[in-house]
């Protein structure tokens, strides 16, 4: 993480609005969250301002959301943060920023889904609606979306590091999940629209099920297995088969195997971020640990039988 040199405050956000969107400047401003790429500031009751702060790539991600998400949002069955305004770089703040709709709910890393049937159906309905063929010119993935074999070295290093730190109770079982996934046939269908970053902090819950999806900065076109991995990270125990029954069109066995591999990679990444949080390192988020551990437990418990139950 490389924090921006400009300190982001409520007064700065108000100044930026006065300069470029004065009709919004009188609304109350308060901090919503500090994410991996952006800071989120509440703007009144129904809007939010997102400003890049911690990664150089955040600028392009915000512009991508502004360009594409308004096109996709109308067909999605869950609320998403729809960009309303674009702020351009200026002397006050040298990076672009956006005003979006505010999505209500609690991130799933802090309030996980507990109603298995409702959550599985809701997640499957959302991804069924999102996963449509993308047009020419759709964005490519950022360090994701390539064949799983391209991530073999990265996975081996992550497994070795997690084992050394004592984060994996059964490294051999985790390795078995990866070896099955990485040998699955590659995706040969059309490039589909994908969220690309469906970890527990980017999906919101209310009353035990999902009520919104946020942070589409990694939106891209590719293999749906990358998003289908979310079932392992987000759903309660025993809900994955229900999810695959509800998702349409029903994914073939190879796609389900690849999804397990993507879930493993995402769970390992969440483990490291959680471990950083436990030890007080920058960017660490302790709440990412429990869903990652739960996902790994589910994946290893089902190793060798990823096919749908008959």
Short mmCIF file of C-alpha atoms in Angstrom, two decimals:
data_model
loop_
_atom_site.label_atom_id
_atom_site.label_comp_id
_atom_site.label_asym_id
_atom_site.label_seq_id
_atom_site.Cartn_x
_atom_site.Cartn_y
_atom_site.Cartn_z
CA UNK A 1 0.00 0.00 0.00
CA UNK A 2 1.24 3.48 -0.91
CA UNK A 3 -0.89 6.14 0.73
CA UNK A 4 -1.60 9.33 -1.18
CA UNK A 5 0.38 12.36 -0.02
CA UNK A 6 -2.85 14.33 0.35
CA UNK A 7 -4.61 13.85 3.67
CA UNK A 8 -8.27 13.10 3.03
CA UNK A 9 -10.61 14.85 5.45
CA UNK A 10 -14.27 15.78 5.54
CA UNK A 11 -13.30 19.37 4.78
CA UNK A 12 -11.34 18.27 1.71
CA UNK A 13 -14.32 16.29 0.45
CA UNK A 14 -16.59 19.33 0.93
CA UNK A 15 -14.07 21.54 -0.89
CA UNK A 16 -13.91 19.14 -3.83
CA UNK A 17 -17.68 19.09 -4.05
CA UNK A 18 -17.89 22.90 -3.90
CA UNK A 19 -15.39 23.12 -6.77
CA UNK A 20 -16.86 20.52 -9.11
CA UNK A 21 -20.35 19.54 -7.89
CA UNK A 22 -21.61 22.47 -5.84
CA UNK A 23 -25.20 21.21 -5.75
CA UNK A 24 -24.00 18.40 -3.46
CA UNK A 25 -21.69 20.44 -1.24
CA UNK A 26 -24.26 21.22 1.47
CA UNK A 27 -24.91 17.55 2.27
CA UNK A 28 -23.38 16.16 5.49
CA UNK A 29 -20.02 14.41 5.03
CA UNK A 30 -18.67 11.72 7.33
CA UNK A 31 -16.13 8.91 7.02
CA UNK A 32 -17.59 5.59 5.92
CA UNK A 33 -14.57 3.30 5.54
CA UNK A 34 -10.92 3.10 4.54
CA UNK A 35 -10.58 0.32 1.99
CA UNK A 36 -7.64 -1.26 0.23
CA UNK A 37 -7.71 1.14 -2.75
CA UNK A 38 -10.11 3.92 -1.74
CA UNK A 39 -11.57 5.86 1.13
CA UNK A 40 -15.35 5.99 1.30
CA UNK A 41 -17.11 9.07 2.72
CA UNK A 42 -20.86 9.15 3.33
CA UNK A 43 -22.58 12.05 1.59
CA UNK A 44 -25.99 12.67 3.09
CA UNK A 45 -28.18 9.59 3.44
CA UNK A 46 -28.11 8.19 -0.07
CA UNK A 47 -24.70 8.99 -1.62
CA UNK A 48 -21.01 8.33 -1.03
CA UNK A 49 -17.73 9.82 -2.27
CA UNK A 50 -14.91 7.41 -3.13
CA UNK A 51 -11.38 8.78 -3.31
CA UNK A 52 -8.22 6.78 -4.12
CA UNK A 53 -5.66 6.79 -1.36
CA UNK A 54 -3.59 3.62 -0.94
CA UNK A 55 -2.67 2.16 -4.35
CA UNK A 56 -1.49 3.76 -7.62
CA UNK A 57 -3.95 1.60 -9.59
CA UNK A 58 -7.01 3.01 -7.78
CA UNK A 59 -7.43 5.88 -10.26
CA UNK A 60 -8.01 3.55 -13.20
CA UNK A 61 -10.32 1.33 -11.15
CA UNK A 62 -12.58 4.27 -10.28
CA UNK A 63 -12.74 5.40 -13.90
CA UNK A 64 -13.61 1.84 -14.93
CA UNK A 65 -16.51 1.77 -12.46
CA UNK A 66 -17.74 5.14 -13.72
CA UNK A 67 -17.67 3.94 -17.31
CA UNK A 68 -19.20 0.48 -16.98
CA UNK A 69 -21.22 0.04 -13.81
CA UNK A 70 -24.16 2.30 -14.81
CA UNK A 71 -24.63 0.01 -17.82
CA UNK A 72 -24.68 -3.18 -15.75
CA UNK A 73 -26.49 -2.02 -12.60
CA UNK A 74 -30.08 -1.96 -13.97
CA UNK A 75 -30.11 -5.72 -14.57
CA UNK A 76 -28.65 -6.71 -11.20
CA UNK A 77 -31.07 -7.95 -8.51
CA UNK A 78 -29.08 -6.54 -5.57
CA UNK A 79 -28.22 -2.89 -4.88
CA UNK A 80 -24.76 -1.83 -6.07
CA UNK A 81 -22.97 1.55 -5.80
CA UNK A 82 -23.97 3.23 -9.06
CA UNK A 83 -21.65 6.13 -10.06
CA UNK A 84 -23.49 9.45 -10.28
CA UNK A 85 -20.69 11.99 -10.75
CA UNK A 86 -17.01 12.02 -11.70
CA UNK A 87 -14.49 14.30 -10.03
CA UNK A 88 -11.41 15.17 -12.05
CA UNK A 89 -7.88 15.72 -10.65
CA UNK A 90 -7.22 19.26 -9.43
CA UNK A 91 -4.78 21.29 -7.37
CA UNK A 92 -6.72 20.36 -4.23
CA UNK A 93 -6.62 16.63 -4.98
CA UNK A 94 -4.47 15.28 -7.84
CA UNK A 95 -6.48 12.12 -8.50
CA UNK A 96 -9.96 11.34 -9.92
CA UNK A 97 -12.83 10.53 -7.57
CA UNK A 98 -16.47 9.55 -7.91
CA UNK A 99 -19.83 10.09 -6.24
CA UNK A 100 -21.94 6.91 -6.07
CA UNK A 101 -25.16 5.74 -4.52
CA UNK A 102 -24.81 4.43 -0.97
CA UNK A 103 -25.55 0.73 -0.46
CA UNK A 104 -26.91 -0.18 2.97
CA UNK A 105 -25.83 -3.29 4.84
CA UNK A 106 -22.98 -4.74 6.89
CA UNK A 107 -19.91 -6.32 5.25
CA UNK A 108 -20.04 -10.11 5.44
CA UNK A 109 -16.65 -10.33 7.15
CA UNK A 110 -18.31 -8.68 10.15
CA UNK A 111 -21.81 -10.12 9.79
CA UNK A 112 -21.71 -13.37 7.79
CA UNK A 113 -24.75 -14.84 6.08
CA UNK A 114 -26.56 -17.33 8.33
CA UNK A 115 -29.72 -18.20 6.37
CA UNK A 116 -28.21 -20.79 4.06
CA UNK A 117 -31.04 -21.28 1.56
CA UNK A 118 -31.85 -17.59 1.16
CA UNK A 119 -28.17 -16.61 0.90
CA UNK A 120 -27.38 -19.31 -1.67
CA UNK A 121 -30.35 -18.36 -3.84
CA UNK A 122 -29.58 -14.65 -3.56
CA UNK A 123 -25.91 -15.04 -4.49
CA UNK A 124 -26.78 -17.38 -7.37
CA UNK A 125 -29.40 -14.95 -8.67
CA UNK A 126 -26.97 -12.05 -8.55
CA UNK A 127 -24.23 -13.92 -10.42
CA UNK A 128 -26.67 -15.39 -12.94
CA UNK A 129 -27.74 -11.83 -13.80
CA UNK A 130 -24.19 -10.46 -13.91
CA UNK A 131 -22.57 -13.29 -15.88
CA UNK A 132 -23.56 -12.28 -19.39
CA UNK A 133 -21.24 -12.12 -22.42
CA UNK A 134 -19.23 -8.91 -22.33
CA UNK A 135 -18.79 -6.69 -25.38
CA UNK A 136 -15.57 -6.08 -27.26
CA UNK A 137 -13.53 -3.54 -25.33
CA UNK A 138 -14.60 -4.81 -21.91
CA UNK A 139 -11.79 -4.51 -19.34
CA UNK A 140 -9.35 -7.33 -18.66
CA UNK A 141 -8.66 -8.69 -15.20
CA UNK A 142 -6.11 -7.24 -12.80
CA UNK A 143 -3.90 -10.16 -11.75
CA UNK A 144 -6.84 -12.55 -12.09
CA UNK A 145 -8.85 -14.29 -14.77
CA UNK A 146 -5.99 -16.09 -16.51
CA UNK A 147 -5.80 -19.92 -16.52
CA UNK A 148 -5.19 -21.27 -13.02
CA UNK A 149 -1.92 -22.84 -14.16
CA UNK A 150 -0.50 -19.32 -14.52
CA UNK A 151 -0.83 -18.94 -10.74
CA UNK A 152 0.87 -22.20 -9.79
CA UNK A 153 4.09 -20.57 -8.60
CA UNK A 154 2.16 -17.91 -6.67
CA UNK A 155 0.02 -20.60 -5.02
CA UNK A 156 3.06 -22.70 -4.09
CA UNK A 157 4.69 -19.72 -2.40
CA UNK A 158 1.48 -18.83 -0.59
CA UNK A 159 1.02 -22.39 0.65
CA UNK A 160 4.61 -22.52 1.87
CA UNK A 161 4.29 -19.18 3.66
CA UNK A 162 0.93 -20.04 5.25
CA UNK A 163 2.30 -23.39 6.41
CA UNK A 164 5.40 -21.78 7.89
CA UNK A 165 3.26 -19.28 9.81
CA UNK A 166 1.02 -22.03 11.15
CA UNK A 167 -2.07 -20.68 9.38
CA UNK A 168 -3.06 -24.03 7.81
CA UNK A 169 -4.07 -26.94 10.04
CA UNK A 170 -3.78 -29.42 7.14
CA UNK A 171 -1.50 -28.13 4.33
CA UNK A 172 -1.61 -31.44 2.45
CA UNK A 173 -5.41 -31.32 2.18
CA UNK A 174 -5.23 -27.72 0.93
CA UNK A 175 -2.63 -28.76 -1.64
CA UNK A 176 -4.94 -31.55 -2.83
CA UNK A 177 -7.69 -29.01 -3.53
CA UNK A 178 -5.29 -26.93 -5.62
CA UNK A 179 -3.91 -29.89 -7.57
CA UNK A 180 -7.41 -30.96 -8.55
CA UNK A 181 -8.41 -27.43 -9.58
CA UNK A 182 -5.30 -26.61 -11.59
CA UNK A 183 -5.69 -29.74 -13.73
CA UNK A 184 -9.28 -28.92 -14.70
CA UNK A 185 -9.86 -27.95 -18.35
CA UNK A 186 -9.71 -24.19 -19.06
CA UNK A 187 -12.78 -22.07 -19.82
CA UNK A 188 -13.63 -22.15 -23.54
CA UNK A 189 -16.88 -20.15 -23.47
CA UNK A 190 -17.35 -16.44 -24.12
CA UNK A 191 -15.80 -13.89 -21.77
CA UNK A 192 -18.51 -13.09 -19.22
CA UNK A 193 -18.90 -9.99 -17.06
CA UNK A 194 -17.42 -10.68 -13.61
CA UNK A 195 -17.23 -8.75 -10.36
CA UNK A 196 -13.73 -10.11 -9.88
CA UNK A 197 -13.32 -9.42 -6.15
CA UNK A 198 -16.12 -11.11 -4.24
CA UNK A 199 -14.44 -11.45 -0.86
CA UNK A 200 -16.48 -11.07 2.35
CA UNK A 201 -15.79 -7.35 2.78
CA UNK A 202 -17.32 -6.58 -0.63
CA UNK A 203 -20.67 -8.29 -0.06
CA UNK A 204 -23.19 -6.81 2.38
CA UNK A 205 -25.66 -8.63 4.60
CA UNK A 206 -28.86 -7.93 6.47
CA UNK A 207 -31.10 -10.35 8.41
CA UNK A 208 -28.80 -13.28 7.66
CA UNK A 209 -28.68 -12.98 3.87
CA UNK A 210 -27.07 -10.80 1.22
CA UNK A 211 -28.44 -7.33 0.54
CA UNK A 212 -25.83 -5.61 -1.65
CA UNK A 213 -22.53 -5.90 -3.50
CA UNK A 214 -19.90 -3.15 -3.51
CA UNK A 215 -16.47 -2.28 -4.97
CA UNK A 216 -16.57 -3.12 -8.67
CA UNK A 217 -13.06 -1.78 -9.31
CA UNK A 218 -11.93 -5.22 -10.49
CA UNK A 219 -14.85 -5.60 -12.92
CA UNK A 220 -13.67 -7.54 -15.96
CA UNK A 221 -14.63 -10.13 -18.58
CA UNK A 222 -13.48 -13.73 -18.30
CA UNK A 223 -14.04 -17.18 -16.77
CA UNK A 224 -17.08 -17.30 -14.44
CA UNK A 225 -15.21 -19.68 -12.11
CA UNK A 226 -13.43 -16.64 -10.67
CA UNK A 227 -16.74 -15.34 -9.27
CA UNK A 228 -18.27 -18.74 -8.51
CA UNK A 229 -15.48 -19.16 -5.95
CA UNK A 230 -17.47 -16.77 -3.77
CA UNK A 231 -19.84 -19.57 -2.78
CA UNK A 232 -17.05 -21.15 -0.72
CA UNK A 233 -16.08 -17.85 0.93
CA UNK A 234 -19.49 -16.33 1.61
CA UNK A 235 -22.06 -19.04 2.24
CA UNK A 236 -22.75 -20.97 5.44
CA UNK A 237 -21.76 -24.63 5.70
CA UNK A 238 -23.78 -26.94 3.47
CA UNK A 239 -25.03 -24.23 1.09
CA UNK A 240 -22.70 -24.65 -1.90
CA UNK A 241 -24.77 -27.35 -3.60
CA UNK A 242 -27.90 -25.22 -3.21
CA UNK A 243 -25.99 -22.33 -4.83
CA UNK A 244 -25.01 -24.44 -7.83
CA UNK A 245 -28.58 -25.72 -8.19
CA UNK A 246 -29.82 -22.13 -8.38
CA UNK A 247 -27.09 -20.64 -10.62
CA UNK A 248 -27.91 -20.66 -14.34
CA UNK A 249 -26.77 -22.02 -16.65
CA UNK A 250 -25.58 -24.90 -14.47
CA UNK A 251 -21.77 -24.91 -14.53
CA UNK A 252 -19.99 -28.02 -15.75
CA UNK A 253 -17.66 -30.04 -13.53
CA UNK A 254 -14.53 -28.34 -14.90
CA UNK A 255 -15.88 -24.91 -13.99
CA UNK A 256 -16.72 -26.08 -10.48
CA UNK A 257 -13.21 -27.47 -10.09
CA UNK A 258 -11.64 -24.21 -11.25
CA UNK A 259 -13.93 -22.30 -8.87
CA UNK A 260 -12.48 -24.32 -6.00
CA UNK A 261 -9.00 -23.27 -7.08
CA UNK A 262 -9.99 -19.62 -7.19
CA UNK A 263 -11.62 -19.97 -3.78
CA UNK A 264 -8.38 -21.40 -2.42
CA UNK A 265 -6.31 -18.51 -3.80
CA UNK A 266 -8.76 -15.96 -2.40
CA UNK A 267 -8.90 -17.67 1.00
CA UNK A 268 -5.11 -17.69 1.25
CA UNK A 269 -4.97 -13.99 0.37
CA UNK A 270 -7.59 -13.26 3.04
CA UNK A 271 -5.59 -15.30 5.57
CA UNK A 272 -2.50 -13.18 5.00
CA UNK A 273 -4.46 -9.93 5.27
CA UNK A 274 -6.04 -11.18 8.49
CA UNK A 275 -2.66 -12.22 9.88
CA UNK A 276 -1.32 -8.76 9.11
CA UNK A 277 -4.22 -7.30 11.05
CA UNK A 278 -3.60 -9.55 14.04
CA UNK A 279 0.01 -8.36 14.15
CA UNK A 280 -0.82 -4.69 13.56
CA UNK A 281 0.74 -4.42 10.11
CA UNK A 282 -0.53 -1.84 7.57
CA UNK A 283 -3.50 -2.98 5.51
CA UNK A 284 -4.32 -5.82 7.87
CA UNK A 285 -7.94 -6.77 8.59
CA UNK A 286 -8.41 -9.37 11.36
CA UNK A 287 -12.07 -9.90 10.41
CA UNK A 288 -10.99 -11.53 7.14
CA UNK A 289 -9.56 -14.52 9.02
CA UNK A 290 -12.71 -16.43 10.10
CA UNK A 291 -14.34 -16.53 6.63
CA UNK A 292 -11.04 -17.58 5.06
CA UNK A 293 -10.55 -20.38 7.58
CA UNK A 294 -14.15 -21.50 7.10
CA UNK A 295 -13.69 -21.57 3.31
CA UNK A 296 -10.53 -23.67 3.59
CA UNK A 297 -12.28 -26.05 5.98
CA UNK A 298 -15.19 -26.49 3.54
CA UNK A 299 -12.88 -26.92 0.55
CA UNK A 300 -10.70 -29.55 2.19
CA UNK A 301 -13.71 -31.40 3.62
CA UNK A 302 -15.11 -31.75 0.09
CA UNK A 303 -11.77 -32.60 -1.58
CA UNK A 304 -12.11 -35.34 -4.17
CA UNK A 305 -15.86 -34.87 -4.65
CA UNK A 306 -16.51 -31.48 -6.30
CA UNK A 307 -19.25 -32.87 -8.53
CA UNK A 308 -22.88 -32.05 -7.81
CA UNK A 309 -24.66 -34.44 -5.53
CA UNK A 310 -27.12 -36.73 -7.30
#
